[in-house]
Amino acid sequence: MSTSGLVLAIDQGTTNTKAVLVSADGRIAARASVANPVSYPRPGWAEQSGEALWQGVVEAIAVVTGAAGAVEIDAVAISNQRESVLVWDAETGEPIGPCVIWQCRRTADACQTLREAGLGERIAEKTGLALDPLFPAGKIAWLIDSVPSARERAARGELRAGTVDTWLLWQLTNGAVFATDHSNASRTQLFDTRRMEWDEELADIFNVSSQLMAQVLPSNASFGLTAAGATGLPAGIPIQAMIGDSHAALYGHGVRQPGTVKATYGTGTSLMTLTGGRVRSRNGLSATIAWSTGEGPVHALEGNISVSGQAAAFMAELLGLSDVGALADLAGTVADSDGVTFVPALVGLGAPYWRSDARGIITGMSLGTRPAHLARAALDAIALQVSDVFEAMQADLGSELVGLRADGGASSNHALMQFQADLLGKTVTASAVPEVSALGAAALAFSGLGIETS
């Protein structure tokens, strides 16, 4: 089946929001990007404004539709930063607090309390996820406990909680639809991925009522229609896909069978590989739902690195460089780091170590150390962390993985990708386009419309 129309893919990430018009053959008709500010109000805390995220989406849509002119939009697709969560008023749509993003460690003490109570194993058994501040369940509890009367309002059904996809869907439909997809639900630590439903035991553990949570649908389901006045889009356009951004990138790379790993080199790095069914990691990884369709869920293993591309930006700032490009140029002036090692545990360590108490260190410096060696160590740190997760995946699966498909900002650095290939001893293929998550979400939307994609 062919179409003359396009899918508008909204890729709402941590540092920017992209809007991309995609045709069924994968061509990009127009693109736009809007920067998203992140606040760090206390050490280890990270948050954004939910209203600002939505306004960034509205702005990106206006830019991309203005650039494209009079075109037919068949559907809207959403890919989103995962594990970032909001709580809002069910009537007004006003958030009761910030969007507590995935990098935030404010629930570290609460996680430690649950760990000491011996609940980590039970949570991992149901969700496939380690007990860590990365995940939304504890953040929802923090939001409704930190705002006066919020817990009482939640008990009366006056509040809604959701990941960013749910928040954007609510806005696009003017509050008519409250839903999420299986990929995002599987990252909350409130969703039993075996029974495929919100779990009351998990809700009790985290003290978060499941009544706060959205309806869960397949990733390419019909999620409702755009509402009049919500954006500059016409009313009545179907919202035909929602999926976490890392999952969307795996789909966008065309991975449909186990054996290949996808790595998105963004603020952090997510590695994901499909599995033949639901698995349980014994090597510090997460079991997750990659996506779902009417045929059921597709399962995967994932390793989340907390600070990856952001490590390069951090080092560039420390060295007084203009940007990451300047850091890469400086790193390219030396053959290696001359023994300097940078551990970018700037918000703790994610997979496969899960040490929220860890902090960044630089070691191995000598009188011969120069800024270029620090720059090189920052880039090396990205590849070394990816290698740790890749090896953990092979250990979990008990078999060799065939290669790595890369996307995200750092994947355009040829020297870094070559170093990554050398470390892994595998072929690393970097995407030729930066909007892989958007392309994956769009492809899912086309599949939901019954349109074949190439």
GROMACS .gro file of C-alpha atoms in nm:
model
  454
    1MET     CA    1   0.000   0.000   0.000
    2SER     CA    2   0.132   0.346  -0.079
    3THR     CA    3   0.045   0.691   0.045
    4SER     CA    4   0.101   1.046  -0.060
    5GLY     CA    5   0.087   1.154   0.304
    6LEU     CA    6   0.339   1.184   0.582
    7VAL     CA    7   0.378   1.097   0.947
    8LEU     CA    8   0.472   1.377   1.183
    9ALA     CA    9   0.715   1.218   1.428
   10ILE     CA   10   0.774   1.405   1.752
   11ASP     CA   11   1.098   1.294   1.917
   12GLN     CA   12   1.094   1.451   2.262
   13GLY     CA   13   1.444   1.403   2.406
   14THR     CA   14   1.626   1.533   2.710
   15THR     CA   15   1.825   1.811   2.547
   16ASN     CA   16   1.603   1.886   2.249
   17THR     CA   17   1.266   1.819   2.090
   18LYS     CA   18   1.261   1.724   1.724
   19ALA     CA   19   0.971   1.726   1.482
   20VAL     CA   20   1.024   1.534   1.161
   21LEU     CA   21   0.792   1.479   0.865
   22VAL     CA   22   0.858   1.130   0.729
   23SER     CA   23   0.724   0.952   0.423
   24ALA     CA   24   0.654   0.579   0.407
   25ASP     CA   25   0.978   0.521   0.217
   26GLY     CA   26   1.176   0.679   0.501
   27ARG     CA   27   1.248   1.011   0.335
   28ILE     CA   28   1.247   1.319   0.555
   29ALA     CA   29   1.039   1.600   0.407
   30ALA     CA   30   1.115   1.855   0.680
   31ARG     CA   31   1.275   1.869   1.022
   32ALA     CA   32   1.295   2.106   1.318
   33SER     CA   33   1.464   2.104   1.657
   34VAL     CA   34   1.405   2.305   1.975
   35ALA     CA   35   1.643   2.304   2.273
   36ASN     CA   36   1.514   2.196   2.615
   37PRO     CA   37   1.668   2.347   2.928
   38VAL     CA   38   1.752   2.115   3.219
   39SER     CA   39   1.775   2.237   3.580
   40TYR     CA   40   1.996   2.090   3.851
   41PRO     CA   41   1.852   2.246   4.170
   42ARG     CA   42   2.056   2.029   4.408
   43PRO     CA   43   2.351   1.791   4.371
   44GLY     CA   44   2.221   1.479   4.198
   45TRP     CA   45   1.883   1.631   4.111
   46ALA     CA   46   1.774   1.691   3.752
   47GLU     CA   47   1.443   1.826   3.630
   48GLN     CA   48   1.262   2.009   3.353
   49SER     CA   49   0.943   2.210   3.320
   50GLY     CA   50   0.654   2.008   3.182
   51GLU     CA   51   0.501   2.322   3.037
   52ALA     CA   52   0.829   2.411   2.868
   53LEU     CA   53   0.855   2.062   2.718
   54TRP     CA   54   0.507   2.099   2.572
   55GLN     CA   55   0.579   2.447   2.438
   56GLY     CA   56   0.892   2.307   2.273
   57VAL     CA   57   0.676   2.049   2.097
   58VAL     CA   58   0.432   2.319   1.982
   59GLU     CA   59   0.719   2.530   1.851
   60ALA     CA   60   0.886   2.239   1.672
   61ILE     CA   61   0.557   2.143   1.506
   62ALA     CA   62   0.503   2.501   1.390
   63VAL     CA   63   0.850   2.522   1.239
   64VAL     CA   64   0.836   2.188   1.059
   65THR     CA   65   0.484   2.233   0.919
   66GLY     CA   66   0.568   2.586   0.812
   67ALA     CA   67   0.873   2.458   0.627
   68ALA     CA   68   0.681   2.175   0.460
   69GLY     CA   69   0.392   2.388   0.341
   70ALA     CA   70   0.057   2.239   0.247
   71VAL     CA   71   0.107   1.864   0.297
   72GLU     CA   72  -0.117   1.581   0.406
   73ILE     CA   73  -0.030   1.442   0.749
   74ASP     CA   74  -0.164   1.090   0.789
   75ALA     CA   75  -0.070   1.046   1.154
   76VAL     CA   76   0.136   1.166   1.448
   77ALA     CA   77   0.396   0.946   1.619
   78ILE     CA   78   0.569   1.012   1.951
   79SER     CA   79   0.906   0.892   2.077
   80ASN     CA   80   1.008   1.022   2.415
   81GLN     CA   81   1.278   1.045   2.678
   82ARG     CA   82   1.203   0.758   2.910
   83GLU     CA   83   1.182   0.731   3.289
   84SER     CA   84   1.108   1.105   3.312
   85VAL     CA   85   0.777   1.159   3.488
   86LEU     CA   86   0.516   1.422   3.570
   87VAL     CA   87   0.208   1.443   3.791
   88TRP     CA   88  -0.070   1.683   3.688
   89ASP     CA   89  -0.419   1.797   3.774
   90ALA     CA   90  -0.683   1.588   3.596
   91GLU     CA   91  -0.907   1.889   3.534
   92THR     CA   92  -0.671   2.173   3.452
   93GLY     CA   93  -0.378   1.973   3.313
   94GLU     CA   94  -0.143   2.181   3.527
   95PRO     CA   95   0.162   1.990   3.663
   96ILE     CA   96   0.187   1.988   4.040
   97GLY     CA   97   0.567   1.993   4.024
   98PRO     CA   98   0.859   1.956   3.786
   99CYS     CA   99   0.917   1.684   3.532
  100VAL     CA  100   1.163   1.473   3.730
  101ILE     CA  101   1.387   1.338   3.457
  102TRP     CA  102   1.559   1.005   3.419
  103GLN     CA  103   1.898   1.134   3.534
  104CYS     CA  104   1.765   1.253   3.870
  105ARG     CA  105   1.891   1.076   4.183
  106ARG     CA  106   1.658   1.237   4.438
  107THR     CA  107   1.501   0.901   4.523
  108ALA     CA  108   1.832   0.729   4.601
  109ASP     CA  109   1.760   0.711   4.976
  110ALA     CA  110   1.412   0.572   4.916
  111CYS     CA  111   1.557   0.306   4.687
  112GLN     CA  112   1.815   0.215   4.950
  113THR     CA  113   1.539   0.174   5.209
  114LEU     CA  114   1.355  -0.069   4.980
  115ARG     CA  115   1.679  -0.251   4.909
  116GLU     CA  116   1.753  -0.292   5.278
  117ALA     CA  117   1.399  -0.425   5.322
  118GLY     CA  118   1.488  -0.704   5.079
  119LEU     CA  119   1.247  -0.593   4.808
  120GLY     CA  120   1.495  -0.553   4.521
  121GLU     CA  121   1.466  -0.912   4.408
  122ARG     CA  122   1.087  -0.908   4.406
  123ILE     CA  123   1.080  -0.587   4.203
  124ALA     CA  124   1.331  -0.724   3.952
  125GLU     CA  125   1.137  -1.051   3.924
  126LYS     CA  126   0.822  -0.868   3.819
  127THR     CA  127   0.972  -0.587   3.612
  128GLY     CA  128   1.317  -0.700   3.497
  129LEU     CA  129   1.457  -0.374   3.637
  130ALA     CA  130   1.714  -0.311   3.909
  131LEU     CA  131   1.612  -0.102   4.207
  132ASP     CA  132   1.756   0.235   4.108
  133PRO     CA  133   1.657   0.606   4.113
  134LEU     CA  134   1.654   0.599   3.732
  135PHE     CA  135   1.306   0.451   3.724
  136PRO     CA  136   0.980   0.649   3.768
  137ALA     CA  137   0.794   0.469   4.050
  138GLY     CA  138   0.987   0.636   4.330
  139LYS     CA  139   0.975   0.972   4.151
  140ILE     CA  140   0.595   0.963   4.138
  141ALA     CA  141   0.586   0.893   4.511
  142TRP     CA  142   0.827   1.181   4.570
  143LEU     CA  143   0.610   1.421   4.371
  144ILE     CA  144   0.286   1.338   4.551
  145ASP     CA  145   0.459   1.343   4.890
  146SER     CA  146   0.647   1.670   4.836
  147VAL     CA  147   0.347   1.880   4.731
  148PRO     CA  148   0.097   1.969   5.007
  149SER     CA  149  -0.233   1.777   4.983
  150ALA     CA  150  -0.119   1.596   4.665
  151ARG     CA  151  -0.151   1.251   4.818
  152GLU     CA  152  -0.507   1.328   4.929
  153ARG     CA  153  -0.589   1.462   4.583
  154ALA     CA  154  -0.443   1.147   4.427
  155ALA     CA  155  -0.665   0.932   4.650
  156ARG     CA  156  -0.968   1.127   4.528
  157GLY     CA  157  -0.875   1.065   4.165
  158GLU     CA  158  -0.791   1.429   4.098
  159LEU     CA  159  -0.437   1.372   3.972
  160ARG     CA  160  -0.276   1.188   3.680
  161ALA     CA  161   0.080   1.057   3.656
  162GLY     CA  162   0.271   0.960   3.348
  163THR     CA  163   0.588   0.948   3.150
  164VAL     CA  164   0.650   1.215   2.888
  165ASP     CA  165   0.465   1.030   2.612
  166THR     CA  166   0.149   1.028   2.823
  167TRP     CA  167   0.192   1.397   2.905
  168LEU     CA  168   0.227   1.490   2.537
  169LEU     CA  169  -0.071   1.273   2.439
  170TRP     CA  170  -0.283   1.444   2.705
  171GLN     CA  171  -0.185   1.782   2.562
  172LEU     CA  172  -0.237   1.685   2.198
  173THR     CA  173  -0.588   1.559   2.274
  174ASN     CA  174  -0.676   1.839   2.519
  175GLY     CA  175  -0.705   1.586   2.799
  176ALA     CA  176  -0.933   1.347   2.611
  177VAL     CA  177  -0.690   1.051   2.618
  178PHE     CA  178  -0.481   0.922   2.909
  179ALA     CA  179  -0.266   0.639   2.778
  180THR     CA  180   0.085   0.505   2.734
  181ASP     CA  181   0.242   0.216   2.544
  182HIS     CA  182   0.401  -0.106   2.665
  183SER     CA  183   0.758   0.011   2.606
  184ASN     CA  184   0.717   0.310   2.838
  185ALA     CA  185   0.507   0.122   3.092
  186SER     CA  186   0.775  -0.145   3.118
  187ARG     CA  187   1.023   0.119   3.239
  188THR     CA  188   0.818   0.246   3.536
  189GLN     CA  189   0.878  -0.038   3.787
  190LEU     CA  190   0.502  -0.047   3.837
  191PHE     CA  191   0.424  -0.276   3.541
  192ASP     CA  192   0.448  -0.656   3.555
  193THR     CA  193   0.598  -0.753   3.219
  194ARG     CA  194   0.494  -1.115   3.260
  195ARG     CA  195   0.124  -1.046   3.320
  196MET     CA  196   0.137  -0.729   3.106
  197GLU     CA  197  -0.052  -0.507   3.350
  198TRP     CA  198  -0.008  -0.256   3.632
  199ASP     CA  199   0.075  -0.449   3.946
  200GLU     CA  200  -0.088  -0.381   4.283
  201GLU     CA  201   0.200  -0.531   4.481
  202LEU     CA  202   0.446  -0.297   4.310
  203ALA     CA  203   0.208  -0.006   4.367
  204ASP     CA  204   0.204  -0.090   4.738
  205ILE     CA  205   0.582  -0.123   4.755
  206PHE     CA  206   0.635   0.223   4.607
  207ASN     CA  207   0.325   0.375   4.770
  208VAL     CA  208   0.188   0.481   4.432
  209SER     CA  209  -0.174   0.403   4.355
  210SER     CA  210  -0.219   0.230   4.021
  211GLN     CA  211  -0.525   0.455   3.974
  212LEU     CA  212  -0.279   0.732   3.890
  213MET     CA  213  -0.148   0.541   3.590
  214ALA     CA  214  -0.259   0.548   3.228
  215GLN     CA  215  -0.421   0.286   3.008
  216VAL     CA  216  -0.152   0.075   2.841
  217LEU     CA  217  -0.181   0.008   2.467
  218PRO     CA  218   0.034  -0.149   2.193
  219SER     CA  219   0.302   0.083   2.057
  220ASN     CA  220   0.128   0.123   1.720
  221ALA     CA  221  -0.226   0.148   1.856
  222SER     CA  222  -0.470   0.427   1.783
  223PHE     CA  223  -0.403   0.666   2.072
  224GLY     CA  224  -0.668   0.922   1.985
  225LEU     CA  225  -0.698   1.229   1.763
  226THR     CA  226  -0.540   1.572   1.771
  227ALA     CA  227  -0.771   1.827   1.926
  228ALA     CA  228  -0.863   2.164   1.781
  229GLY     CA  229  -0.641   2.439   1.914
  230ALA     CA  230  -0.393   2.211   2.090
  231THR     CA  231  -0.126   2.295   1.832
  232GLY     CA  232  -0.122   2.439   1.484
  233LEU     CA  233  -0.220   2.096   1.351
  234PRO     CA  234  -0.570   2.034   1.219
  235ALA     CA  235  -0.808   1.851   1.450
  236GLY     CA  236  -0.869   1.483   1.386
  237ILE     CA  237  -0.521   1.360   1.291
  238PRO     CA  238  -0.472   1.012   1.443
  239ILE     CA  239  -0.193   0.968   1.696
  240GLN     CA  240  -0.082   0.628   1.575
  241ALA     CA  241   0.234   0.539   1.768
  242MET     CA  242   0.400   0.602   2.104
  243ILE     CA  243   0.729   0.444   2.205
  244GLY     CA  244   1.032   0.518   2.421
  245ASP     CA  245   1.309   0.686   2.225
  246SER     CA  246   1.567   0.410   2.269
  247HIS     CA  247   1.313   0.148   2.161
  248ALA     CA  248   1.219   0.364   1.863
  249ALA     CA  249   1.584   0.383   1.760
  250LEU     CA  250   1.612   0.003   1.764
  251TYR     CA  251   1.304  -0.015   1.543
  252GLY     CA  252   1.438   0.263   1.323
  253HIS     CA  253   1.761   0.071   1.265
  254GLY     CA  254   1.550  -0.208   1.117
  255VAL     CA  255   1.641  -0.460   1.388
  256ARG     CA  256   1.367  -0.722   1.402
  257GLN     CA  257   1.558  -1.033   1.514
  258PRO     CA  258   1.804  -1.106   1.799
  259GLY     CA  259   2.178  -1.079   1.735
  260THR     CA  260   2.242  -0.708   1.674
  261VAL     CA  261   2.284  -0.437   1.937
  262LYS     CA  262   2.167  -0.080   1.898
  263ALA     CA  263   2.352   0.198   2.084
  264THR     CA  264   2.212   0.549   2.102
  265TYR     CA  265   2.493   0.784   2.202
  266GLY     CA  266   2.303   1.070   2.359
  267THR     CA  267   2.317   1.247   2.693
  268GLY     CA  268   2.350   0.895   2.825
  269THR     CA  269   2.381   0.585   2.610
  270SER     CA  270   2.122   0.312   2.577
  271LEU     CA  271   2.222  -0.025   2.435
  272MET     CA  272   1.939  -0.259   2.343
  273THR     CA  273   1.920  -0.600   2.181
  274LEU     CA  274   1.618  -0.817   2.107
  275THR     CA  275   1.569  -1.147   2.285
  276GLY     CA  276   1.359  -1.447   2.189
  277GLY     CA  277   1.126  -1.386   2.484
  278ARG     CA  278   1.115  -1.244   2.834
  279VAL     CA  279   1.454  -1.290   3.001
  280ARG     CA  280   1.611  -1.207   3.336
  281SER     CA  281   1.954  -1.046   3.340
  282ARG     CA  282   2.219  -1.177   3.578
  283ASN     CA  283   2.482  -0.930   3.465
  284GLY     CA  284   2.349  -0.588   3.558
  285LEU     CA  285   2.117  -0.524   3.263
  286SER     CA  286   1.746  -0.449   3.237
  287ALA     CA  287   1.484  -0.668   3.078
  288THR     CA  288   1.238  -0.452   2.891
  289ILE     CA  289   0.963  -0.452   2.632
  290ALA     CA  290   1.112  -0.322   2.308
  291TRP     CA  291   0.771  -0.252   2.152
  292SER     CA  292   0.434  -0.414   2.111
  293THR     CA  293   0.183  -0.459   1.832
  294GLY     CA  294  -0.143  -0.643   1.795
  295GLU     CA  295   0.064  -0.961   1.779
  296GLY     CA  296   0.198  -0.904   2.130
  297PRO     CA  297   0.513  -0.771   2.298
  298VAL     CA  298   0.868  -0.798   2.168
  299HIS     CA  299   1.123  -0.833   2.448
  300ALA     CA  300   1.477  -0.701   2.480
  301LEU     CA  301   1.777  -0.658   2.706
  302GLU     CA  302   1.899  -0.307   2.773
  303GLY     CA  303   2.191  -0.138   2.941
  304ASN     CA  304   2.149   0.226   3.041
  305ILE     CA  305   2.464   0.434   3.080
  306SER     CA  306   2.384   0.744   3.284
  307VAL     CA  307   2.644   0.985   3.144
  308SER     CA  308   2.788   0.930   2.799
  309GLY     CA  309   2.778   1.208   2.541
  310GLN     CA  310   2.726   1.442   2.835
  311ALA     CA  311   3.071   1.339   2.960
  312ALA     CA  312   3.222   1.496   2.651
  313ALA     CA  313   3.020   1.815   2.699
  314PHE     CA  314   3.123   1.825   3.065
  315MET     CA  315   3.491   1.788   2.978
  316ALA     CA  316   3.466   2.049   2.703
  317GLU     CA  317   3.330   2.297   2.957
  318LEU     CA  318   3.602   2.212   3.209
  319LEU     CA  319   3.869   2.272   2.946
  320GLY     CA  320   3.710   2.599   2.835
  321LEU     CA  321   3.630   2.470   2.488
  322SER     CA  322   3.343   2.601   2.280
  323ASP     CA  323   3.166   2.269   2.226
  324VAL     CA  324   3.200   1.893   2.189
  325GLY     CA  325   3.328   1.936   1.833
  326ALA     CA  326   3.622   2.134   1.965
  327LEU     CA  327   3.684   1.863   2.223
  328ALA     CA  328   3.690   1.596   1.952
  329ASP     CA  329   3.933   1.805   1.746
  330LEU     CA  330   4.161   1.844   2.048
  331ALA     CA  331   4.142   1.473   2.130
  332GLY     CA  332   4.244   1.395   1.772
  333THR     CA  333   4.582   1.566   1.823
  334VAL     CA  334   4.709   1.282   2.046
  335ALA     CA  335   4.743   0.911   1.977
  336ASP     CA  336   4.594   0.809   2.313
  337SER     CA  337   4.513   0.941   2.661
  338ASP     CA  338   4.870   0.878   2.785
  339GLY     CA  339   4.739   0.679   3.079
  340VAL     CA  340   4.467   0.924   3.182
  341THR     CA  341   4.133   0.762   3.269
  342PHE     CA  342   3.806   0.948   3.317
  343VAL     CA  343   3.521   0.770   3.497
  344PRO     CA  344   3.215   0.990   3.421
  345ALA     CA  345   3.003   0.883   3.718
  346LEU     CA  346   2.864   1.235   3.738
  347VAL     CA  347   2.521   1.115   3.847
  348GLY     CA  348   2.635   0.772   3.960
  349LEU     CA  349   2.694   0.467   3.745
  350GLY     CA  350   2.418   0.288   3.557
  351ALA     CA  351   2.446  -0.048   3.384
  352PRO     CA  352   2.606  -0.283   3.449
  353TYR     CA  353   2.722  -0.151   3.789
  354TRP     CA  354   2.420   0.037   3.931
  355ARG     CA  355   2.612   0.248   4.182
  356SER     CA  356   2.409   0.560   4.247
  357ASP     CA  357   2.666   0.668   4.510
  358ALA     CA  358   2.959   0.673   4.266
  359ARG     CA  359   3.105   1.003   4.152
  360GLY     CA  360   3.329   1.099   3.863
  361ILE     CA  361   3.707   1.072   3.887
  362ILE     CA  362   4.007   1.144   3.668
  363THR     CA  363   4.317   0.933   3.734
  364GLY     CA  364   4.653   0.863   3.579
  365MET     CA  365   4.767   1.222   3.531
  366SER     CA  366   5.133   1.312   3.529
  367LEU     CA  367   5.344   1.616   3.457
  368GLY     CA  368   5.320   1.517   3.093
  369THR     CA  369   4.939   1.532   3.092
  370ARG     CA  370   4.799   1.792   2.857
  371PRO     CA  371   4.443   1.908   2.787
  372ALA     CA  372   4.437   1.688   2.478
  373HIS     CA  373   4.488   1.379   2.694
  374LEU     CA  374   4.189   1.478   2.909
  375ALA     CA  375   3.984   1.531   2.594
  376ARG     CA  376   4.085   1.190   2.464
  377ALA     CA  377   4.006   1.026   2.799
  378ALA     CA  378   3.652   1.172   2.787
  379LEU     CA  379   3.587   1.020   2.445
  380ASP     CA  380   3.747   0.691   2.547
  381ALA     CA  381   3.515   0.678   2.849
  382ILE     CA  382   3.213   0.674   2.620
  383ALA     CA  383   3.340   0.372   2.426
  384LEU     CA  384   3.464   0.187   2.734
  385GLN     CA  385   3.125   0.211   2.906
  386VAL     CA  386   2.952   0.083   2.593
  387SER     CA  387   3.193  -0.210   2.580
  388ASP     CA  388   3.112  -0.302   2.941
  389VAL     CA  389   2.741  -0.322   2.859
  390PHE     CA  390   2.799  -0.508   2.530
  391GLU     CA  391   3.000  -0.774   2.713
  392ALA     CA  392   2.730  -0.804   2.981
  393MET     CA  393   2.474  -0.864   2.706
  394GLN     CA  394   2.680  -1.146   2.560
  395ALA     CA  395   2.719  -1.298   2.906
  396ASP     CA  396   2.342  -1.287   2.965
  397LEU     CA  397   2.261  -1.435   2.627
  398GLY     CA  398   2.539  -1.692   2.633
  399SER     CA  399   2.622  -1.618   2.271
  400GLU     CA  400   2.817  -1.377   2.054
  401LEU     CA  401   2.645  -1.069   1.921
  402VAL     CA  402   2.716  -0.990   1.559
  403GLY     CA  403   2.759  -0.614   1.561
  404LEU     CA  404   2.657  -0.269   1.677
  405ARG     CA  405   2.435  -0.013   1.507
  406ALA     CA  406   2.497   0.336   1.638
  407ASP     CA  407   2.304   0.661   1.637
  408GLY     CA  408   2.302   0.981   1.838
  409GLY     CA  409   2.534   1.279   1.836
  410ALA     CA  410   2.859   1.103   1.928
  411SER     CA  411   2.809   0.840   1.657
  412SER     CA  412   2.918   1.099   1.398
  413ASN     CA  413   3.269   1.096   1.547
  414HIS     CA  414   3.455   0.856   1.319
  415ALA     CA  415   3.753   0.819   1.553
  416LEU     CA  416   3.524   0.727   1.842
  417MET     CA  417   3.334   0.474   1.632
  418GLN     CA  418   3.660   0.317   1.517
  419PHE     CA  419   3.783   0.292   1.875
  420GLN     CA  420   3.447   0.136   1.967
  421ALA     CA  421   3.483  -0.123   1.690
  422ASP     CA  422   3.837  -0.202   1.801
  423LEU     CA  423   3.728  -0.253   2.163
  424LEU     CA  424   3.437  -0.479   2.067
  425GLY     CA  425   3.607  -0.663   1.786
  426LYS     CA  426   3.278  -0.616   1.597
  427THR     CA  427   3.151  -0.411   1.308
  428VAL     CA  428   3.005  -0.078   1.417
  429THR     CA  429   2.766   0.083   1.170
  430ALA     CA  430   2.670   0.445   1.237
  431SER     CA  431   2.342   0.579   1.104
  432ALA     CA  432   2.365   0.825   0.818
  433VAL     CA  433   2.080   1.032   0.964
  434PRO     CA  434   2.049   1.169   1.319
  435GLU     CA  435   1.673   1.119   1.357
  436VAL     CA  436   1.667   0.740   1.396
  437SER     CA  437   1.423   0.749   1.689
  438ALA     CA  438   1.184   0.967   1.490
  439LEU     CA  439   1.213   0.735   1.189
  440GLY     CA  440   1.138   0.433   1.410
  441ALA     CA  441   0.831   0.597   1.563
  442ALA     CA  442   0.711   0.698   1.217
  443ALA     CA  443   0.758   0.344   1.084
  444LEU     CA  444   0.551   0.209   1.373
  445ALA     CA  445   0.277   0.462   1.295
  446PHE     CA  446   0.271   0.358   0.931
  447SER     CA  447   0.247  -0.006   1.041
  448GLY     CA  448  -0.051   0.086   1.259
  449LEU     CA  449  -0.213   0.243   0.952
  450GLY     CA  450  -0.149  -0.074   0.756
  451ILE     CA  451   0.107   0.096   0.533
  452GLU     CA  452   0.422  -0.089   0.439
  453THR     CA  453   0.748   0.098   0.492
  454SER     CA  454   1.082   0.055   0.321
   0.00000   0.00000   0.00000
